[in-house]
């Protein structure tokens, strides 16, 4: 556990930026870095020369394994710039590293930035999620793996195929409606239950609208010591806690204690963040959440592993509208990965951007602004899946 002797409220976010997500044929990776970073600089009232350390999330930069794309784009010289490619959690890992740098006393101001150009790769998909073992996993891809999770969930909790598909479709409809209100989202289509149910199958039972898209995008965050945060702005947002957990083995190779409906990395990540933030009942204490809806079934499993509802009841909560923007715990109020797509290194910071803006009451479309929000969580889940990260923010 990080900082067992105290952590909460020692670090604040003073600026964030987010590009438009989508098929950004007009930009390169460095353009996305600049677009995200300079919104964050303007938001915080600082410039590149004020940043003392930078953490870069990226999984697909061609011929590059360092932080130099950020150094080149932002003309940052003489400071540590570290790149990580922790699958889909890379953005959150970059943000956590920036927070740790400030908390440790290494620096007063640090930046986390994630950016990805996926549409120019020349082949489909995100470039992540396929197994690394050349013998055991050459046949596996992300939709196929998560389709197995959906089938296991349906079977374990007694849902028929139609019931299960309907629950997933309701998550799709919720997120697409929310995304239709988000100017920076890739997709703005409002869909119906019937459209989601009848969409082409990608990996049964997952259809087209159950799967996130492939997009280009970038996002950035600037963090500093909490005791100096109000020198930069009157409404900083405070880091209440964070979690990061990695399984020691791909879960589905541990057949004796893995049933495909719950993930140890998710549970451990949540436990770490909740203990740090002092949260006992996340269902009641969180006001909103952005979770990793790479597939609709992933969002449903996260509800349970993160304690948003009791085990085996997520589908009932979906039926009741508990996770809609007018429900008890709104989830993915910007449309999530379903509508932003998943430029892998950028996603975790983009999700945190939504929490940050909601807690400041400064979202980009007044129709999207939630009322009376004080604490929110953003979360990513990556790999086979094998690693989970999250950050909890508060405005008081």
Coordinates of C-alpha atoms in Angstrom, one line a residue:
X1 CA 0.0 0.0 0.0
X2 CA 1.3 3.4 -0.9
X3 CA 1.8 5.9 1.9
X4 CA 0.3 3.9 4.8
X5 CA 1.1 6.7 7.2
X6 CA -1.0 9.3 5.3
X7 CA -1.6 10.6 1.9
X8 CA -5.0 12.1 1.2
X9 CA -5.1 15.8 0.0
X10 CA -1.4 16.2 -0.3
X11 CA -1.5 16.7 -4.1
X12 CA -3.8 18.7 -6.2
X13 CA -4.6 18.9 -9.9
X14 CA -4.4 22.5 -11.1
X15 CA -4.8 22.0 -14.8
X16 CA -6.1 19.5 -17.4
X17 CA -6.5 19.3 -21.1
X18 CA -8.1 17.0 -23.6
X19 CA -8.1 16.9 -27.4
X20 CA -11.1 16.1 -29.6
X21 CA -11.1 12.3 -30.0
X22 CA -11.7 10.7 -33.3
X23 CA -10.2 10.0 -36.7
X24 CA -7.6 12.8 -36.5
X25 CA -6.1 12.4 -40.0
X26 CA -5.1 16.1 -39.8
X27 CA -2.7 15.5 -36.9
X28 CA 0.4 13.6 -35.8
X29 CA 1.3 12.3 -32.4
X30 CA 3.1 15.5 -31.5
X31 CA 0.1 17.6 -32.6
X32 CA -2.1 15.7 -30.1
X33 CA 0.5 16.2 -27.4
X34 CA 0.6 20.0 -28.0
X35 CA -3.2 20.2 -28.2
X36 CA -3.7 18.5 -24.8
X37 CA -0.8 20.0 -23.1
X38 CA -1.5 23.6 -24.0
X39 CA -5.1 23.4 -22.8
X40 CA -3.7 22.1 -19.5
X41 CA -1.1 24.9 -19.4
X42 CA -3.8 27.5 -20.0
X43 CA -6.0 25.9 -17.4
X44 CA -3.3 25.9 -14.7
X45 CA -1.8 29.3 -15.7
X46 CA 1.7 27.8 -16.2
X47 CA 4.0 27.0 -19.1
X48 CA 6.3 24.2 -20.2
X49 CA 9.2 25.7 -18.3
X50 CA 7.3 25.4 -15.0
X51 CA 7.1 21.6 -15.3
X52 CA 9.7 19.8 -13.3
X53 CA 9.0 16.2 -14.3
X54 CA 6.8 14.6 -16.9
X55 CA 5.2 11.1 -17.3
X56 CA 4.1 10.0 -20.8
X57 CA 1.6 7.3 -21.5
X58 CA 1.8 5.7 -24.9
X59 CA 1.7 2.2 -26.3
X60 CA 2.1 2.6 -30.1
X61 CA 4.6 5.4 -30.9
X62 CA 6.5 4.0 -33.9
X63 CA 10.2 3.5 -33.5
X64 CA 10.2 5.1 -30.0
X65 CA 10.5 3.8 -26.5
X66 CA 11.1 7.0 -24.6
X67 CA 9.6 10.3 -23.6
X68 CA 11.2 12.2 -26.4
X69 CA 8.0 12.8 -28.4
X70 CA 6.9 15.0 -25.4
X71 CA 10.2 16.7 -25.2
X72 CA 10.3 17.4 -28.9
X73 CA 6.7 18.6 -29.1
X74 CA 6.7 20.8 -26.0
X75 CA 10.3 21.9 -26.2
X76 CA 11.0 20.5 -22.7
X77 CA 14.7 20.3 -21.9
X78 CA 16.7 19.0 -18.9
X79 CA 13.9 17.4 -16.9
X80 CA 13.0 13.7 -16.4
X81 CA 10.4 12.5 -19.0
X82 CA 9.4 8.9 -18.5
X83 CA 7.3 6.8 -20.9
X84 CA 5.2 3.8 -19.7
X85 CA 3.1 1.5 -21.8
X86 CA 1.1 -0.4 -19.1
X87 CA -1.6 -1.5 -21.6
X88 CA -4.9 0.3 -21.1
X89 CA -3.9 1.6 -17.7
X90 CA -1.0 3.6 -19.0
X91 CA -2.7 7.0 -18.6
X92 CA -3.6 6.3 -15.0
X93 CA -0.1 5.0 -14.3
X94 CA 1.4 8.2 -15.7
X95 CA -0.9 10.3 -13.5
X96 CA -0.1 8.2 -10.4
X97 CA 3.6 8.6 -11.1
X98 CA 3.2 12.4 -11.4
X99 CA 1.3 12.4 -8.1
X100 CA 4.1 10.3 -6.5
X101 CA 6.8 12.6 -7.8
X102 CA 5.1 15.6 -6.0
X103 CA 4.2 13.7 -2.9
X104 CA 7.8 12.4 -2.5
X105 CA 9.2 15.9 -2.6
X106 CA 11.1 15.3 -5.9
X107 CA 9.3 18.3 -7.4
X108 CA 6.6 20.8 -6.8
X109 CA 4.9 20.6 -10.2
X110 CA 4.6 17.6 -12.5
X111 CA 2.7 16.7 -15.7
X112 CA 1.1 13.5 -16.9
X113 CA 0.3 13.2 -20.5
X114 CA -1.1 10.5 -22.7
X115 CA -1.5 10.5 -26.5
X116 CA -2.0 7.9 -29.2
X117 CA -2.3 7.8 -33.0
X118 CA -4.0 4.5 -33.8
X119 CA -5.8 5.3 -37.0
X120 CA -2.6 5.6 -39.0
X121 CA -1.2 2.2 -38.1
X122 CA -2.4 0.4 -41.2
X123 CA -4.2 -2.4 -39.4
X124 CA -7.4 -2.6 -37.4
X125 CA -7.9 -2.8 -33.6
X126 CA -6.2 -1.1 -30.7
X127 CA -2.9 -3.0 -30.9
X128 CA -3.4 -4.3 -27.3
X129 CA -5.2 -7.2 -25.8
X130 CA -3.8 -10.0 -27.8
X131 CA -1.8 -12.5 -25.8
X132 CA 2.0 -12.5 -25.9
X133 CA 2.6 -16.2 -25.8
X134 CA 3.2 -17.4 -29.3
X135 CA 1.8 -20.9 -28.7
X136 CA -1.0 -20.5 -26.2
X137 CA -2.5 -17.2 -27.3
X138 CA -2.1 -16.7 -31.0
X139 CA -5.8 -17.2 -31.5
X140 CA -7.0 -14.8 -28.9
X141 CA -8.1 -11.2 -29.3
X142 CA -9.8 -8.7 -27.0
X143 CA -13.5 -9.2 -28.2
X144 CA -13.1 -13.0 -28.0
X145 CA -11.7 -12.8 -24.4
X146 CA -14.4 -10.5 -23.1
X147 CA -17.1 -12.4 -24.9
X148 CA -16.1 -15.4 -22.7
X149 CA -16.6 -13.1 -19.6
X150 CA -20.1 -12.2 -20.8
X151 CA -21.1 -15.9 -21.3
X152 CA -19.7 -16.8 -17.9
X153 CA -21.6 -14.0 -16.2
X154 CA -24.9 -15.0 -17.9
X155 CA -24.4 -18.6 -16.8
X156 CA -23.4 -17.9 -13.3
X157 CA -26.3 -15.5 -12.5
X158 CA -29.0 -17.4 -14.4
X159 CA -29.5 -14.9 -17.3
X160 CA -30.8 -16.2 -20.5
X161 CA -29.0 -15.0 -23.7
X162 CA -31.8 -12.5 -24.4
X163 CA -31.7 -11.2 -20.8
X164 CA -28.0 -10.8 -20.9
X165 CA -27.9 -9.1 -24.3
X166 CA -30.6 -6.7 -23.1
X167 CA -28.6 -5.7 -20.0
X168 CA -25.5 -5.1 -22.2
X169 CA -27.7 -3.1 -24.6
X170 CA -28.9 -0.9 -21.9
X171 CA -25.3 0.0 -21.0
X172 CA -24.7 0.8 -24.7
X173 CA -27.7 3.0 -24.9
X174 CA -26.8 4.9 -21.7
X175 CA -23.2 5.6 -22.8
X176 CA -24.2 6.6 -26.3
X177 CA -26.8 9.0 -25.0
X178 CA -24.2 10.5 -22.7
X179 CA -21.6 10.7 -25.5
X180 CA -24.1 12.5 -27.7
X181 CA -23.8 15.4 -25.3
X182 CA -20.0 15.4 -25.3
X183 CA -18.4 17.8 -27.8
X184 CA -15.0 16.1 -27.6
X185 CA -16.3 12.5 -28.1
X186 CA -15.7 10.6 -31.3
X187 CA -19.2 9.2 -31.7
X188 CA -22.4 11.2 -31.1
X189 CA -25.1 8.7 -32.1
X190 CA -28.1 8.2 -29.9
X191 CA -29.0 4.5 -30.2
X192 CA -32.0 2.3 -29.2
X193 CA -32.1 -1.0 -27.4
X194 CA -33.3 -2.6 -30.6
X195 CA -30.3 -1.2 -32.5
X196 CA -27.9 -2.5 -29.9
X197 CA -29.6 -5.9 -29.8
X198 CA -29.6 -6.4 -33.5
X199 CA -26.2 -5.0 -34.4
X200 CA -23.7 -7.3 -36.1
X201 CA -22.0 -9.7 -33.8
X202 CA -18.3 -9.2 -33.2
X203 CA -17.8 -12.1 -30.8
X204 CA -21.0 -13.6 -29.5
X205 CA -22.7 -12.3 -27.4
X206 CA -20.9 -9.0 -28.0
X207 CA -22.3 -6.9 -30.8
X208 CA -21.0 -3.8 -32.5
X209 CA -22.3 -1.4 -29.9
X210 CA -20.9 -3.5 -27.1
X211 CA -17.3 -2.7 -28.3
X212 CA -15.4 0.5 -28.0
X213 CA -14.0 2.1 -31.2
X214 CA -10.5 2.9 -32.3
X215 CA -9.6 6.6 -32.1
X216 CA -6.8 9.1 -31.9
X217 CA -6.6 11.4 -28.9
X218 CA -4.6 12.9 -26.1
X219 CA -5.1 14.2 -22.6
X220 CA -2.9 15.9 -20.0
X221 CA -2.9 16.7 -16.3
X222 CA -0.7 19.1 -14.2
X223 CA -0.4 18.4 -10.5
X224 CA 1.3 20.2 -7.7
X225 CA 1.6 20.3 -3.9
X226 CA -1.8 20.9 -2.4
X227 CA -0.5 23.7 -0.1
X228 CA 0.5 25.8 -3.1
X229 CA -2.4 24.9 -5.4
X230 CA -4.5 28.0 -4.8
X231 CA -1.7 30.2 -6.0
X232 CA -2.6 28.9 -9.4
X233 CA -6.4 28.7 -9.2
X234 CA -9.2 29.1 -6.7
X235 CA -10.8 25.7 -7.5
X236 CA -8.1 23.0 -7.5
X237 CA -9.2 19.4 -7.4
X238 CA -7.5 17.2 -4.7
X239 CA -6.3 13.7 -5.2
X240 CA -8.0 11.6 -2.4
X241 CA -6.5 8.3 -3.3
X242 CA -5.4 6.0 -6.1
X243 CA -4.8 2.3 -6.7
X244 CA -2.8 0.2 -9.1
X245 CA -2.7 -3.6 -9.0
X246 CA -1.2 -6.3 -11.3
X247 CA -2.0 -10.0 -11.3
X248 CA 1.0 -12.2 -11.2
X249 CA -0.5 -14.5 -13.9
X250 CA -3.0 -14.0 -16.6
X251 CA -6.3 -14.8 -14.7
X252 CA -7.7 -17.5 -17.1
X253 CA -4.6 -19.7 -16.6
X254 CA -5.6 -20.0 -12.9
X255 CA -8.7 -22.1 -13.6
X256 CA -9.2 -23.3 -10.0
X257 CA -9.9 -19.9 -8.6
X258 CA -11.0 -17.9 -11.6
X259 CA -14.6 -18.0 -12.9
X260 CA -14.4 -15.2 -15.5
X261 CA -16.8 -12.9 -13.7
X262 CA -14.5 -11.2 -11.1
X263 CA -10.9 -10.0 -11.3
X264 CA -8.4 -9.8 -8.5
X265 CA -6.6 -6.8 -10.1
X266 CA -9.9 -4.8 -10.0
X267 CA -10.6 -5.8 -6.4
X268 CA -7.1 -5.0 -5.2
X269 CA -7.0 -1.7 -7.0
X270 CA -10.3 -0.6 -5.5
X271 CA -9.3 -1.7 -2.0
X272 CA -6.1 0.3 -2.2
X273 CA -7.8 3.5 -3.4
X274 CA -10.7 3.2 -1.0
X275 CA -8.4 2.7 2.0
X276 CA -6.3 5.7 0.9
X277 CA -9.4 7.9 0.4
X278 CA -11.1 6.7 3.6
X279 CA -14.1 5.4 1.6
X280 CA -16.2 2.7 3.3
X281 CA -19.2 2.6 1.0
X282 CA -18.4 3.6 -2.5
X283 CA -22.0 3.2 -3.7
X284 CA -23.0 6.0 -1.3
X285 CA -19.8 8.1 -1.0
X286 CA -18.9 8.4 -4.7
X287 CA -20.9 10.9 -6.7
X288 CA -19.8 9.8 -10.2
X289 CA -17.4 7.4 -11.9
X290 CA -15.7 6.9 -15.2
X291 CA -14.9 3.2 -15.7
X292 CA -13.3 1.2 -18.4
X293 CA -16.1 0.2 -20.7
X294 CA -13.9 -1.3 -23.5
X295 CA -16.8 -3.8 -23.7
X296 CA -20.2 -3.5 -22.1
X297 CA -19.6 -6.6 -20.0
X298 CA -16.4 -5.0 -18.6
X299 CA -18.4 -2.1 -17.2
X300 CA -20.9 -4.5 -15.6
X301 CA -18.1 -6.5 -13.9
X302 CA -16.4 -3.3 -12.7
X303 CA -19.7 -2.3 -11.0
X304 CA -19.4 -5.4 -8.8
X305 CA -15.6 -5.6 -8.3
X306 CA -15.5 -1.9 -7.3
X307 CA -18.3 -2.3 -4.8
X308 CA -20.9 -0.1 -6.7
X309 CA -23.4 -3.0 -6.1
X310 CA -23.5 -6.4 -4.5
X311 CA -22.1 -9.4 -6.4
X312 CA -24.5 -10.7 -9.0
X313 CA -26.8 -7.7 -8.9
X314 CA -25.2 -5.4 -11.5
X315 CA -27.7 -6.4 -14.1
X316 CA -30.6 -5.5 -11.8
X317 CA -29.1 -2.1 -11.1
X318 CA -28.7 -1.6 -14.8
X319 CA -32.4 -2.5 -15.3
X320 CA -33.3 0.1 -12.5
X321 CA -31.2 2.9 -14.1
X322 CA -29.0 3.2 -11.0
X323 CA -25.9 4.0 -13.2
X324 CA -27.6 6.5 -15.5
X325 CA -26.8 10.2 -15.2
X326 CA -30.0 10.7 -13.2
X327 CA -29.4 7.6 -11.0
X328 CA -27.8 7.0 -7.7
X329 CA -24.3 6.7 -9.1
X330 CA -23.9 8.1 -12.6
X331 CA -21.2 6.2 -14.6
X332 CA -19.5 7.3 -17.8
X333 CA -21.5 10.5 -18.1
X334 CA -19.3 11.6 -21.0
X335 CA -20.0 8.5 -23.0
X336 CA -17.0 6.5 -21.9
X337 CA -14.8 4.5 -24.2
X338 CA -17.9 3.6 -26.2
X339 CA -18.1 7.2 -27.5
X340 CA -14.5 8.4 -27.1
X341 CA -12.9 5.3 -28.5
X342 CA -9.7 4.1 -26.8
X343 CA -6.4 5.8 -27.8
X344 CA -4.9 3.6 -25.2
X345 CA -2.3 5.8 -23.5
X346 CA -4.7 8.8 -23.4
X347 CA -7.8 7.1 -22.0
X348 CA -7.1 7.1 -18.2
X349 CA -6.2 10.8 -18.2
X350 CA -9.2 11.6 -20.5
X351 CA -11.5 9.9 -18.0
X352 CA -9.9 11.8 -15.1
X353 CA -10.5 15.0 -17.1
X354 CA -14.2 14.4 -17.0
X355 CA -14.2 13.9 -13.2
X356 CA -12.0 17.0 -12.8
X357 CA -14.4 19.2 -14.9
X358 CA -17.5 17.8 -13.2
X359 CA -16.1 18.5 -9.8
X360 CA -15.3 22.1 -10.8
X361 CA -18.8 22.5 -12.4
X362 CA -17.1 23.4 -15.6
X363 CA -18.0 20.7 -18.2
X364 CA -18.0 21.7 -21.8
X365 CA -21.8 21.3 -22.2
X366 CA -24.0 22.7 -19.5
X367 CA -26.5 19.9 -20.3
X368 CA -24.0 17.4 -19.0
X369 CA -23.2 19.0 -15.7
X370 CA -24.2 16.9 -12.7
X371 CA -25.5 18.6 -9.6
X372 CA -24.0 18.4 -6.1
X373 CA -20.9 16.4 -6.9
X374 CA -18.0 16.3 -4.5
X375 CA -16.1 13.0 -5.1
X376 CA -15.5 11.0 -8.3
X377 CA -13.5 8.0 -9.5
X378 CA -11.8 7.2 -12.8
X379 CA -10.6 3.7 -13.6
X380 CA -8.9 1.6 -16.3
X381 CA -8.4 -2.1 -16.7
X382 CA -5.9 -3.5 -19.2
X383 CA -4.0 -6.4 -20.6
X384 CA -5.3 -10.0 -21.0
X385 CA -6.9 -8.5 -18.6
X386 CA -4.3 -8.4 -15.8
X387 CA -3.7 -4.8 -14.5
X388 CA -6.1 -2.2 -13.0
X389 CA -5.6 1.4 -12.0
X390 CA -7.8 4.2 -10.6
X391 CA -7.7 7.7 -9.1
X392 CA -10.2 9.2 -6.7
X393 CA -10.6 13.0 -6.8
X394 CA -12.5 15.5 -4.6
X395 CA -13.3 19.2 -4.6
X396 CA -13.2 19.7 -0.8

